[in-house]
XYZ file of C-alpha atoms in Angstrom:
741
model
C 17.708 -24.921 7.244
C 15.974 -21.536 7.605
C 19.312 -19.715 7.285
C 20.153 -21.769 4.193
C 16.830 -20.820 2.556
C 17.364 -17.143 3.294
C 20.898 -17.301 1.875
C 19.596 -18.980 -1.273
C 16.978 -16.267 -1.616
C 19.614 -13.532 -1.209
C 21.829 -15.209 -3.835
C 18.853 -15.392 -6.176
C 18.192 -11.675 -5.681
C 21.823 -10.922 -6.371
C 21.914 -13.018 -9.547
C 18.835 -11.327 -10.978
C 19.686 -7.737 -10.090
C 21.766 -7.398 -13.246
C 18.874 -8.268 -15.540
C 16.556 -5.717 -13.956
C 18.940 -2.763 -13.965
C 18.653 -2.491 -17.733
C 14.863 -2.489 -17.405
C 14.819 0.342 -14.914
C 17.396 2.288 -16.905
C 15.045 2.523 -19.855
C 16.360 -0.244 -22.114
C 13.804 -2.054 -24.277
C 13.074 -5.669 -23.370
C 12.123 -8.123 -26.094
C 9.928 -11.188 -25.513
C 11.155 -14.655 -26.590
C 8.842 -14.722 -29.622
C 10.408 -17.895 -31.001
C 8.984 -19.742 -27.964
C 5.438 -18.405 -28.335
C 2.889 -21.188 -28.686
C 1.248 -21.381 -32.098
C -1.958 -22.964 -30.831
C -4.828 -21.796 -28.610
C -5.560 -21.461 -25.773
C -2.384 -19.744 -24.662
C -3.546 -17.209 -22.057
C -3.482 -18.555 -18.467
C -4.320 -22.048 -19.773
C -2.847 -24.124 -22.583
C -3.326 -27.609 -23.990
C -0.867 -29.138 -21.510
C -2.212 -27.445 -18.368
C -5.928 -27.791 -19.150
C -6.169 -31.357 -17.706
C -4.783 -30.142 -14.359
C -7.090 -27.116 -14.375
C -10.061 -29.377 -15.166
C -9.061 -31.784 -12.403
C -8.850 -28.951 -9.884
C -12.224 -27.504 -10.892
C -13.940 -30.900 -10.748
C -11.970 -32.093 -7.722
C -10.736 -30.090 -4.702
C -12.332 -26.833 -5.900
C -15.560 -28.360 -7.173
C -17.716 -26.541 -4.619
C -16.396 -23.212 -5.870
C -16.762 -24.352 -9.476
C -20.425 -25.153 -8.864
C -20.931 -21.779 -7.178
C -19.483 -20.037 -10.210
C -21.696 -22.042 -12.528
C -24.751 -21.135 -10.430
C -23.827 -17.461 -10.675
C -23.478 -17.745 -14.459
C -26.774 -19.623 -14.805
C -28.643 -17.115 -12.652
C -27.265 -14.204 -14.661
C -28.282 -15.883 -17.925
C -31.801 -16.552 -16.620
C -32.295 -12.988 -15.389
C -30.758 -10.584 -17.906
C -31.388 -6.883 -17.263
C -34.143 -5.346 -19.379
C -32.086 -2.218 -19.993
C -28.403 -3.033 -19.451
C -26.385 -0.008 -18.421
C -22.794 0.937 -19.252
C -21.348 -1.045 -16.351
C -23.239 -4.189 -17.388
C -22.241 -3.887 -21.036
C -18.654 -2.767 -20.502
C -17.675 -4.602 -17.316
C -20.012 -7.254 -15.928
C -20.666 -8.887 -19.292
C -16.944 -9.470 -19.712
C -16.758 -11.330 -16.392
C -19.750 -13.446 -17.396
C -18.127 -13.976 -20.792
C -14.867 -15.366 -19.403
C -16.721 -17.418 -16.797
C -18.875 -19.128 -19.403
C -15.859 -19.691 -21.657
C -14.011 -21.298 -18.745
C -16.890 -23.647 -17.897
C -17.007 -24.681 -21.541
C -13.279 -25.492 -21.499
C -13.720 -27.611 -18.394
C -17.017 -29.321 -19.166
C -17.387 -29.192 -22.923
C -21.004 -28.110 -22.381
C -21.989 -26.161 -25.495
C -24.638 -24.193 -23.602
C -21.821 -22.256 -21.963
C -19.950 -21.999 -25.256
C -22.937 -20.481 -27.018
C -23.518 -18.021 -24.173
C -19.858 -17.032 -24.239
C -19.742 -16.539 -28.015
C -22.834 -14.340 -27.887
C -21.391 -12.280 -25.035
C -18.065 -12.009 -26.861
C -19.791 -10.495 -29.895
C -21.792 -8.062 -27.755
C -18.825 -7.054 -25.614
C -16.402 -6.469 -28.482
C -19.000 -4.419 -30.357
C -19.756 -2.374 -27.240
C -16.057 -1.648 -26.707
C -15.867 -0.263 -30.240
C -19.051 1.756 -29.739
C -17.457 3.392 -26.701
C -14.329 4.123 -28.754
C -16.377 5.959 -31.368
C -18.139 7.936 -28.657
C -14.825 8.577 -26.827
C -16.291 7.022 -23.715
C -13.977 5.192 -21.303
C -15.000 1.639 -20.445
C -13.759 1.585 -16.861
C -10.911 2.855 -14.708
C -9.546 -0.691 -14.424
C -8.638 -2.863 -17.389
C -9.856 -6.147 -15.928
C -13.058 -6.415 -17.970
C -11.050 -6.027 -21.175
C -8.532 -8.677 -20.046
C -11.418 -11.068 -19.396
C -12.853 -10.415 -22.851
C -9.487 -10.992 -24.540
C -8.868 -14.156 -22.515
C -12.310 -15.462 -23.461
C -11.537 -14.811 -27.138
C -8.388 -16.927 -26.765
C -10.281 -19.723 -24.990
C -13.059 -19.718 -27.608
C -10.689 -19.374 -30.570
C -10.943 -23.003 -31.680
C -14.762 -22.791 -31.742
C -14.952 -19.605 -33.823
C -15.116 -19.578 -37.588
C -12.120 -18.155 -39.446
C -14.231 -15.126 -40.309
C -15.300 -14.544 -36.698
C -11.752 -14.982 -35.417
C -10.522 -12.273 -37.716
C -13.479 -9.941 -37.214
C -13.602 -10.136 -33.431
C -9.831 -10.247 -33.105
C -9.580 -7.067 -35.152
C -12.237 -5.361 -33.004
C -10.251 -6.176 -29.890
C -7.009 -4.930 -31.474
C -8.736 -1.740 -32.621
C -10.206 -1.139 -29.181
C -6.902 -1.602 -27.377
C -5.170 0.735 -29.796
C -7.872 3.379 -29.335
C -7.694 2.963 -25.556
C -4.045 4.068 -25.472
C -5.088 7.648 -26.202
C -5.492 9.801 -23.117
C -8.803 11.628 -22.767
C -8.427 14.911 -20.834
C -11.399 15.525 -18.595
C -12.594 11.910 -18.807
C -11.706 9.014 -16.544
C -9.497 6.964 -18.825
C -6.621 5.412 -16.935
C -3.730 4.603 -19.261
C -1.387 3.914 -16.320
C 2.332 3.193 -16.389
C 4.844 0.704 -15.082
C 5.644 2.713 -11.938
C 2.020 2.605 -10.813
C -0.627 -0.071 -10.494
C -0.605 -0.954 -14.212
C -4.314 -1.649 -14.189
C -4.952 0.881 -16.931
C -5.303 0.454 -20.662
C -1.570 0.192 -21.447
C -1.620 -3.261 -19.829
C -4.037 -4.488 -22.514
C -1.346 -4.376 -25.204
C 0.233 -7.522 -23.790
C -2.969 -9.559 -23.715
C -4.429 -8.617 -27.078
C -1.010 -9.026 -28.680
C -0.602 -12.545 -27.301
C -4.178 -13.519 -28.167
C -3.881 -12.538 -31.853
C -0.179 -12.883 -32.660
C 0.607 -15.203 -35.571
C -3.051 -15.698 -36.538
C -2.996 -13.595 -39.741
C -5.405 -11.039 -38.294
C -2.917 -8.186 -38.144
C 0.365 -9.855 -37.229
C 2.433 -6.697 -37.517
C 0.282 -4.800 -35.051
C -0.155 -7.807 -32.774
C 3.608 -8.328 -32.682
C 4.207 -4.671 -31.892
C 1.654 -4.758 -29.084
C 3.180 -7.938 -27.644
C 6.665 -6.440 -27.610
C 5.506 -3.142 -26.123
C 3.425 -4.945 -23.495
C 6.312 -7.231 -22.592
C 8.668 -4.276 -22.235
C 6.230 -2.450 -19.947
C 5.688 -5.516 -17.776
C 9.408 -6.189 -17.430
C 10.004 -2.587 -16.425
C 7.167 -2.912 -13.938
C 8.822 -5.961 -12.374
C 12.187 -4.195 -12.212
C 10.627 -1.120 -10.601
C 8.737 -3.150 -8.030
C 11.772 -5.247 -7.213
C 13.609 -2.004 -6.566
C 10.800 -0.839 -4.277
C 10.673 -4.168 -2.447
C 14.434 -4.475 -2.066
C 15.297 -7.378 0.204
C 12.359 -6.666 2.507
C 9.185 -6.874 0.414
C 6.742 -4.289 -0.821
C 4.996 -2.958 -3.886
C 4.777 0.150 -6.073
C 3.022 2.178 -3.355
C 2.969 2.237 0.419
C -0.814 2.792 0.433
C -2.249 -0.575 1.357
C -5.621 0.100 -0.307
C -3.688 0.010 -3.574
C -0.772 -2.313 -2.875
C -2.940 -5.006 -1.260
C -5.894 -4.640 -3.618
C -5.435 -3.931 -7.341
C -1.644 -3.706 -7.637
C -0.632 -7.398 -7.316
C -2.790 -8.619 -10.221
C -0.452 -7.316 -12.915
C 2.492 -9.314 -11.594
C 0.582 -12.549 -11.095
C -1.204 -12.290 -14.449
C 2.079 -11.657 -16.251
C 3.616 -14.704 -14.582
C 0.632 -16.829 -15.620
C 0.692 -15.719 -19.260
C 4.473 -15.974 -19.591
C 4.196 -19.549 -18.392
C 1.158 -20.493 -20.487
C 2.312 -18.793 -23.706
C 6.111 -19.155 -23.502
C 6.779 -21.822 -20.871
C 8.762 -19.302 -18.780
C 9.405 -19.782 -15.041
C 9.139 -16.160 -13.909
C 9.072 -16.540 -10.090
C 12.658 -17.798 -10.008
C 13.788 -14.655 -11.822
C 11.706 -12.321 -9.646
C 11.680 -13.637 -6.052
C 10.627 -10.262 -4.646
C 7.018 -11.277 -5.379
C 7.234 -13.927 -2.669
C 8.467 -11.328 -0.178
C 5.305 -9.264 -0.581
C 3.796 -11.296 2.249
C 6.425 -9.880 4.622
C 5.254 -6.323 3.969
C 1.628 -7.410 4.432
C 2.527 -8.955 7.791
C 4.120 -5.758 9.115
C 1.167 -3.641 7.992
C -1.200 -6.001 9.795
C -2.464 -4.627 13.122
C -4.307 -7.196 15.223
C -7.614 -5.447 15.773
C -10.244 -6.634 18.240
C -12.374 -8.158 15.447
C -10.693 -7.630 12.056
C -7.139 -6.743 10.969
C -6.460 -3.007 11.005
C -4.088 -0.781 9.016
C -2.188 2.390 9.908
C -4.063 4.569 7.384
C -1.042 6.014 5.621
C -1.051 7.568 2.137
C -4.256 7.695 0.108
C -6.350 5.736 2.623
C -10.005 6.699 3.009
C -9.943 6.451 6.830
C -13.516 5.165 6.856
C -12.677 2.504 9.424
C -8.935 1.803 8.868
C -9.635 -1.873 8.327
C -6.855 -3.641 6.475
C -8.070 -4.108 2.863
C -8.502 -7.880 2.821
C -11.185 -8.212 0.130
C -8.631 -9.541 -2.379
C -6.173 -10.887 0.178
C -7.063 -14.578 0.102
C -6.558 -14.641 -3.663
C -3.244 -12.770 -3.544
C -1.884 -15.081 -0.860
C -3.013 -18.062 -2.938
C -1.058 -16.688 -5.900
C 2.085 -16.513 -3.756
C 1.546 -20.138 -2.757
C 1.114 -21.130 -6.412
C 4.146 -19.306 -7.750
C 6.658 -19.068 -4.914
C 6.738 -22.505 -3.316
C 10.115 -23.178 -4.946
C 11.602 -19.679 -5.201
C 10.599 -18.382 -1.721
C 9.246 -21.414 0.188
C 9.146 -19.619 3.532
C 7.087 -16.851 1.914
C 4.642 -19.398 0.493
C 4.360 -21.075 3.912
C 3.715 -17.743 5.612
C 1.108 -16.878 2.959
C -0.701 -20.129 3.695
C -0.644 -19.368 7.423
C -1.939 -15.832 6.838
C -4.892 -17.147 4.838
C -5.976 -18.889 8.047
C -5.659 -15.663 10.047
C -8.191 -13.831 7.884
C -11.730 -13.494 9.250
C -13.767 -16.621 8.492
C -15.903 -14.851 5.890
C -12.752 -13.817 4.004
C -11.137 -17.256 3.868
C -12.465 -17.786 0.352
C -11.809 -16.967 -3.280
C -13.509 -14.185 -5.224
C -15.760 -15.985 -7.697
C -17.477 -13.045 -9.377
C -14.494 -10.929 -10.380
C -12.143 -9.526 -11.348
C -10.981 -12.972 -12.549
C -13.712 -15.409 -11.485
C -11.936 -18.461 -12.907
C -8.571 -17.791 -11.259
C -8.937 -20.208 -8.294
C -9.010 -23.138 -10.711
C -5.841 -22.057 -12.522
C -3.793 -22.213 -9.307
C -2.997 -25.868 -9.778
C 0.145 -25.870 -7.606
C -1.587 -24.538 -4.476
C -2.134 -27.909 -2.856
C 1.566 -28.682 -3.248
C 2.735 -25.521 -1.478
C 4.609 -25.813 1.845
C 2.496 -26.317 4.974
C 1.451 -23.167 6.853
C 4.127 -21.637 9.038
C 3.589 -18.705 11.446
C 6.011 -15.774 11.608
C 9.354 -16.586 13.162
C 9.870 -15.957 16.861
C 13.111 -14.267 15.822
C 11.269 -11.340 14.232
C 12.782 -8.028 15.344
C 10.697 -5.424 17.232
C 10.941 -3.148 14.176
C 11.352 -3.574 10.442
C 12.753 -1.013 8.014
C 11.345 -1.221 4.489
C 13.861 1.246 3.146
C 12.582 1.759 -0.399
C 8.954 1.781 0.715
C 9.941 4.514 3.164
C 8.425 2.810 6.182
C 9.642 1.651 9.572
C 7.170 -0.505 11.484
C 7.423 -0.988 15.244
C 5.450 -3.168 17.618
C 5.560 -4.498 21.154
C 4.026 -7.786 20.021
C 1.345 -9.058 17.649
C -1.753 -9.224 19.842
C -4.727 -6.819 19.978
C -3.411 -5.480 23.294
C 0.017 -4.587 21.867
C 1.376 -1.248 20.683
C 1.939 -0.637 16.956
C 3.655 2.315 15.286
C 4.692 3.403 11.817
C 7.334 5.987 10.913
C 7.384 7.318 7.341
C 10.660 8.387 5.696
C 12.777 7.647 2.654
C 10.259 6.365 0.110
C 11.540 6.270 -3.470
C 8.080 6.601 -5.065
C 5.428 9.289 -4.806
C 2.630 6.909 -5.818
C -0.349 7.814 -3.605
C 2.025 9.458 -1.167
C 1.441 12.634 0.822
C 3.738 15.431 1.986
C 4.306 13.449 5.164
C 7.973 12.528 5.539
C 8.936 12.014 9.215
C 5.285 11.416 10.061
C 4.350 8.798 12.655
C 1.176 6.869 13.477
C 0.534 5.109 16.803
C -2.064 2.426 17.504
C -2.852 1.103 20.967
C -6.295 -0.479 21.180
C -7.319 2.201 18.710
C -5.749 4.813 16.435
C -4.362 7.346 18.899
C -1.943 9.391 16.748
C -3.306 9.263 13.225
C -3.244 10.429 9.621
C -6.276 12.598 8.894
C -8.726 13.661 6.196
C -10.148 11.563 3.370
C -10.619 11.368 -0.391
C -13.619 13.236 -1.757
C -13.552 12.943 -5.520
C -14.262 15.673 -6.431
C -13.528 18.104 -3.589
C -10.805 20.596 -2.677
C -10.441 18.824 0.661
C -8.197 16.329 -1.133
C -5.977 19.009 -2.700
C -6.008 21.591 0.077
C -5.896 19.498 3.251
C -5.748 15.694 2.986
C -2.412 15.370 1.203
C -0.741 18.324 2.890
C 1.705 18.254 5.788
C -0.777 19.880 8.171
C -2.910 16.711 7.995
C -0.065 14.631 9.476
C 2.022 14.386 12.636
C 4.864 16.461 11.303
C 6.696 19.768 11.642
C 5.557 22.859 9.751
C 7.584 26.000 9.040
C 5.451 28.940 8.011
C 7.007 31.312 5.487
C 4.522 34.088 4.605
C 3.625 34.153 0.932
C 4.894 30.631 0.171
C 3.116 28.985 -2.757
C 2.839 25.245 -2.300
C 2.329 22.776 -5.187
C -1.081 21.364 -5.946
C -1.662 17.615 -5.811
C -4.116 15.628 -7.920
C -7.825 16.261 -7.515
C -10.459 18.761 -8.596
C -13.069 20.970 -6.926
C -16.614 19.807 -6.302
C -19.433 21.851 -7.867
C -19.795 25.168 -6.079
C -16.362 25.088 -4.441
C -14.646 27.279 -7.021
C -10.918 26.970 -7.464
C -9.291 28.502 -4.376
C -5.490 28.776 -4.165
C -3.618 26.044 -2.310
C -3.390 27.063 1.355
C -0.047 27.853 2.912
C 0.028 25.322 5.732
C 3.759 25.779 6.318
C 4.397 22.243 5.174
C 6.524 20.374 2.681
C 6.613 21.021 -1.045
C 8.006 17.572 -1.907
C 6.350 14.236 -1.212
C 9.635 12.347 -1.072
C 13.212 13.231 -0.215
C 13.784 12.413 3.454
C 16.883 10.368 4.239
C 17.023 7.894 7.078
C 20.368 8.677 8.697
C 20.230 5.978 11.341
C 18.128 2.998 12.325
C 18.577 0.221 14.844
C 16.241 -2.074 16.687
C 16.857 -3.933 19.930
C 14.723 -5.776 22.410
C 14.979 -2.678 24.625
C 14.391 0.074 22.043
C 14.143 1.112 18.402
C 15.908 4.261 17.225
C 15.393 6.283 14.030
C 17.055 9.470 12.800
C 15.602 10.987 9.632
C 16.426 14.228 7.834
C 13.445 15.679 5.940
C 15.130 18.982 5.077
C 14.986 18.342 1.285
C 11.199 18.012 1.489
C 10.744 21.664 2.487
C 11.250 24.824 0.470
C 14.959 25.576 0.726
C 14.119 29.264 1.043
C 12.569 28.626 4.447
C 14.143 25.468 5.860
C 17.753 24.819 6.764
C 17.169 21.718 8.907
C 14.218 19.415 9.702
C 15.698 16.441 11.551
C 13.579 14.078 13.619
C 14.913 11.443 16.020
C 12.348 8.893 17.120
C 12.756 6.347 19.914
C 10.311 3.575 20.754
C 10.787 2.026 24.190
C 8.477 -0.998 24.346
C 5.847 -1.485 25.306
C 4.306 1.971 25.546
C 6.704 4.943 25.290
C 7.918 7.122 22.434
C 10.483 9.917 22.593
C 10.486 12.394 19.676
C 13.255 14.953 19.268
C 13.036 17.508 16.440
C 15.843 19.858 15.495
C 14.438 22.578 13.259
C 16.267 25.545 11.727
C 14.444 28.127 9.620
C 15.952 30.661 7.233
C 14.556 33.476 9.368
C 13.586 33.634 13.045
C 10.089 34.885 12.242
C 9.219 31.733 10.280
C 6.993 30.030 12.829
C 7.785 26.381 13.575
C 5.080 24.013 14.795
C 4.971 20.450 16.090
C 1.627 18.828 15.164
C -0.107 15.832 16.753
C -3.537 14.743 15.513
C -6.254 13.173 17.633
C -9.540 11.398 16.897
C -11.310 13.207 19.738
C -10.968 16.479 21.625
C -7.702 16.710 23.596
C -7.408 17.747 27.207
C -4.536 20.180 27.855
C -3.093 20.557 31.348
C 0.029 22.697 31.431
C 2.709 21.000 29.321
C 0.707 17.762 28.948
C -2.149 16.890 26.632
C -4.130 13.670 26.390
C -7.115 11.874 24.933
C -8.779 8.468 25.008
C -10.236 6.691 22.007
C -11.791 3.251 21.734
C -9.768 1.053 24.132
C -6.624 3.200 24.285
C -5.328 6.383 25.873
C -2.483 8.703 24.860
C -0.542 11.218 26.933
C 1.992 13.600 25.373
C 4.262 15.936 27.321
C 6.215 18.813 25.833
C 9.711 18.837 27.358
C 11.114 21.347 24.858
C 10.630 24.196 24.067
C 10.784 25.126 27.719
C 8.420 28.003 27.012
C 5.918 26.689 24.504
C 2.517 27.727 23.267
C 0.266 24.667 23.220
C -3.070 25.052 21.454
C -5.779 22.739 20.185
C -7.570 23.201 16.879
C -10.638 21.338 15.698
C -14.201 20.444 16.489
C -17.212 20.911 14.189
C -16.356 23.292 11.361
C -12.632 23.268 12.132
C -11.569 19.618 11.810
C -9.622 20.342 8.630
C -8.495 23.883 9.373
C -5.544 25.300 7.445
C -4.367 28.779 6.505
C -7.314 30.603 8.034
C -10.222 28.396 6.984
C -11.706 24.919 7.094
C -11.605 22.584 4.078
C -14.729 20.467 4.581
C -15.692 17.234 2.876
C -18.519 17.803 0.350
C -21.847 16.503 1.665
C -22.342 14.392 -1.452
C -19.099 12.546 -0.756
C -19.973 12.047 2.910
C -23.223 10.369 1.915
C -21.904 8.431 -1.093
C -18.869 6.965 0.657
C -20.478 6.690 4.069
C -17.793 8.833 5.689
C -19.357 11.645 7.730
C -16.808 14.316 8.538
C -17.496 13.688 12.232
C -15.878 10.246 11.911
C -13.078 10.215 14.545
C -10.697 8.401 12.179
C -10.707 11.440 9.882
C -9.086 13.386 12.728
C -11.315 15.744 14.662
C -8.704 17.759 16.536
C -5.005 18.458 16.569
C -2.565 19.921 19.073
C 0.008 22.427 17.891
C 3.167 23.223 19.855
C 5.253 26.300 18.983
C 8.048 28.164 20.806
C 7.041 31.406 22.527
C 10.216 33.136 21.377
C 11.058 33.556 17.681
C 14.529 32.304 16.744
C 16.189 30.560 13.823
C 16.773 27.205 15.522
C 14.501 25.355 17.917
C 14.381 21.996 19.637
C 11.141 20.097 20.145
C 11.296 17.240 22.648
C 8.163 15.200 23.372
C 7.407 12.093 25.356
C 4.353 10.032 24.424
C 2.901 7.338 26.639
C 0.074 5.057 25.481
C -1.918 2.426 27.297
C -5.284 0.938 28.108
C -7.824 3.683 28.761
C -9.156 1.807 31.794
C -5.825 1.437 33.581
C -3.712 4.375 32.334
C -5.124 7.310 34.291
C -2.105 9.608 34.574
C 1.136 10.118 32.692
C 4.372 8.760 34.058
C 6.696 11.052 35.987
C 9.243 12.801 33.799
C 12.296 14.968 34.259
C 14.230 17.072 31.754
C 17.804 15.808 31.508
C 20.739 17.791 30.115
C 24.412 16.811 30.071
C 26.510 19.590 28.610
C 25.359 22.000 25.938
C 25.948 19.855 22.825
C 26.744 16.265 23.831
C 23.506 14.778 25.123
C 22.222 18.326 25.450
C 18.524 17.414 25.374
C 16.935 14.499 27.157
C 14.205 13.120 29.342
C 14.003 10.678 32.226
C 10.746 8.783 32.776
C 9.293 5.806 34.592
C 8.127 2.707 32.745
C 6.799 0.267 35.295
C 9.690 -0.675 37.575
C 12.205 0.779 35.126
C 13.572 4.282 34.842
C 14.511 5.227 31.301
C 16.870 8.071 30.387
C 17.039 9.132 26.740
C 19.400 11.907 25.621
C 20.115 13.431 22.222
C 23.013 15.334 20.754
C 22.108 18.810 19.602
C 24.530 19.027 16.677
C 25.600 16.874 13.735
C 25.923 14.017 13.259
C 22.673 13.115 15.024
C 23.161 10.836 17.967
C 22.319 10.185 21.566
C 22.087 7.403 24.108
C 19.662 5.443 26.231
C 20.076 4.177 29.798
C 17.709 1.808 31.560
C 17.653 1.396 35.341
C 15.587 -1.213 37.142
C 14.509 -1.027 40.777
C 15.837 -3.826 42.949
C 18.678 -4.656 40.588
C 22.325 -4.390 41.593
C 23.704 -2.467 39.905
C 20.464 -0.705 39.113
C 21.599 0.264 35.597
C 20.885 -2.813 33.516
C 21.287 -1.433 29.998
C 23.124 1.409 28.251
C 23.686 2.092 24.567
C 24.771 4.951 22.358
C 22.518 5.464 19.355
C 24.034 4.322 16.095
C 24.875 6.613 13.194
C 24.291 3.803 10.679
C 21.275 2.065 9.175
C 20.958 -1.465 10.481
C 20.681 -3.986 7.658
C 17.670 -6.280 7.542
C 16.982 -8.955 4.933
C 14.576 -11.803 4.257
C 11.495 -12.775 6.210
C 13.235 -13.021 9.553
C 15.221 -9.817 9.154
C 17.887 -9.198 11.726
C 17.206 -10.742 15.099
C 17.020 -8.193 17.921
C 20.293 -7.619 19.712
C 20.419 -8.746 23.318
């Protein structure tokens, strides 16, 4: 049955690919205007669905409905004496839609009158901000709530008020499409989160279309909004592929604000046009698969790897919105991706107890009551036991590896091949390792403003990558601005990449015994300095990683460096360096270069050192965001490994062993292994419990190698041998490809 469901899902993806190609190619998509409802309400709720929404609010979700009502009543009883911009431009809109919703459900005119008054105030304040060229908010959610409330209250407004308020909302949305240099107005686009002002075109168009307010403009907005949303879906389906994902690999975006635009579009297409969107776009149901692989079982709360534009305050998985997003998948995808809906229901139960609840105060406080199909979703189902040890999300540019799914297991992430630069760093071929704590980590944070973000945080030097230093190289500047008093210093030459994307995964395979990756990041570096930057990465569960880098520079004098970041000060003993953090310990041994210079950089005043100076986090940001620059998760030290002799081409071969800090006291025994000059010309033999592992790599193209595993007491002692593939193993659906035996 499971195989049949996966095949049906794959067929569905194949059938809908053709309709999305035109979207991504730039063609204009037109909404089915002939099917648009003539009556109101038509946004999220309509005349036919209102009875089910009412039944849910007064039935299974009545406790939450009463909580929302209590919040609305308390706010009405205690209005602020001097409401500020946030209250007038944001909070009032949430209160507005909440009161309008309660009126729809209960018919209580107290809530209607409150909502109408708030609607007047909110629409007028939006227009006041337009005249003053003052942005309302970075996110568009308050405006969506105001427009939705207008639609819900439409039948209780006079003809004059409908036209007057409707026109104010149309005027505001039109004004909000203009970018405001130097001010925080987020227009946004379909390749990003789409929580900026461009999204509003769809909602205000639908709310006013055909009502003789300004039908020409409303129709234009509806068509433009529809086109943008369809292109957004096509782009995200391309990013998700047959694995799952979103428009960015940064979980603090993809698991927080990004999903709303898809779910809200589905809701309004259904309520206004009667369209069944999930069947056309099944990738939305696969989002839960990407969430699952990002989920690290922490000792108390789920953890994340900290990749991309993460703050690194605590590296907790962003689960504030997660219960709601999983509920949306249950509501929409029970028929199109039933296994995804079942997994979403199971994951809701895995959240900490205080997060197993809906958000009732924003950004859409009434949403739990609109999810009328939730109780009919498939029963919860845990992840399949056939899950592979690694999963390649090819368009997201991520390969996740794990030894299991418990807090004691080892988790790793390898970054390569992403097709989007949304909130991405110059970090192709980077890796992160978690073992009872973040042991090899992404570093820095996001002071806004602060040159730390432009001069360190997003640069290659802040990641576990290879740098090639070409004197005089000018690297591109990423988004961000200086804090007061910092000036505008030139971007440091860290020797890193000048492109955020461009690496190509040449090979990938995962087995019960190992996972192998080969990735070429050469296109990410300045072609004037780099001829080859190839990394081969082998995970041997449960605790060993072998990293082989082949690096060729344009000139011998261009210094090449292998970087590994640590949360605490490393201890260097000969060719081995180590540290312990939280419950884990990491050892790393340099096998190649044979004669290497191993140095550590960091400590107070040098945590974020690059190109001759430190790039500190402004004190104001440290206090405001509660992220002191001494926080270990920002990265306090790094180890740099460089060859002693300057030459064009170099090999870096490292073995990493992780484990429990209480039991792992010394690194395993290792031996450099070489068979011939080119074929299997670089390798290492090491002990892993009762097993002896031998990993060798080719030193020319195409990249390759082999692994041999010997076990004491076995006859013959060699129990496993495999040549590394030169292909990318295909994985699809929730189960992916089962590990080979």
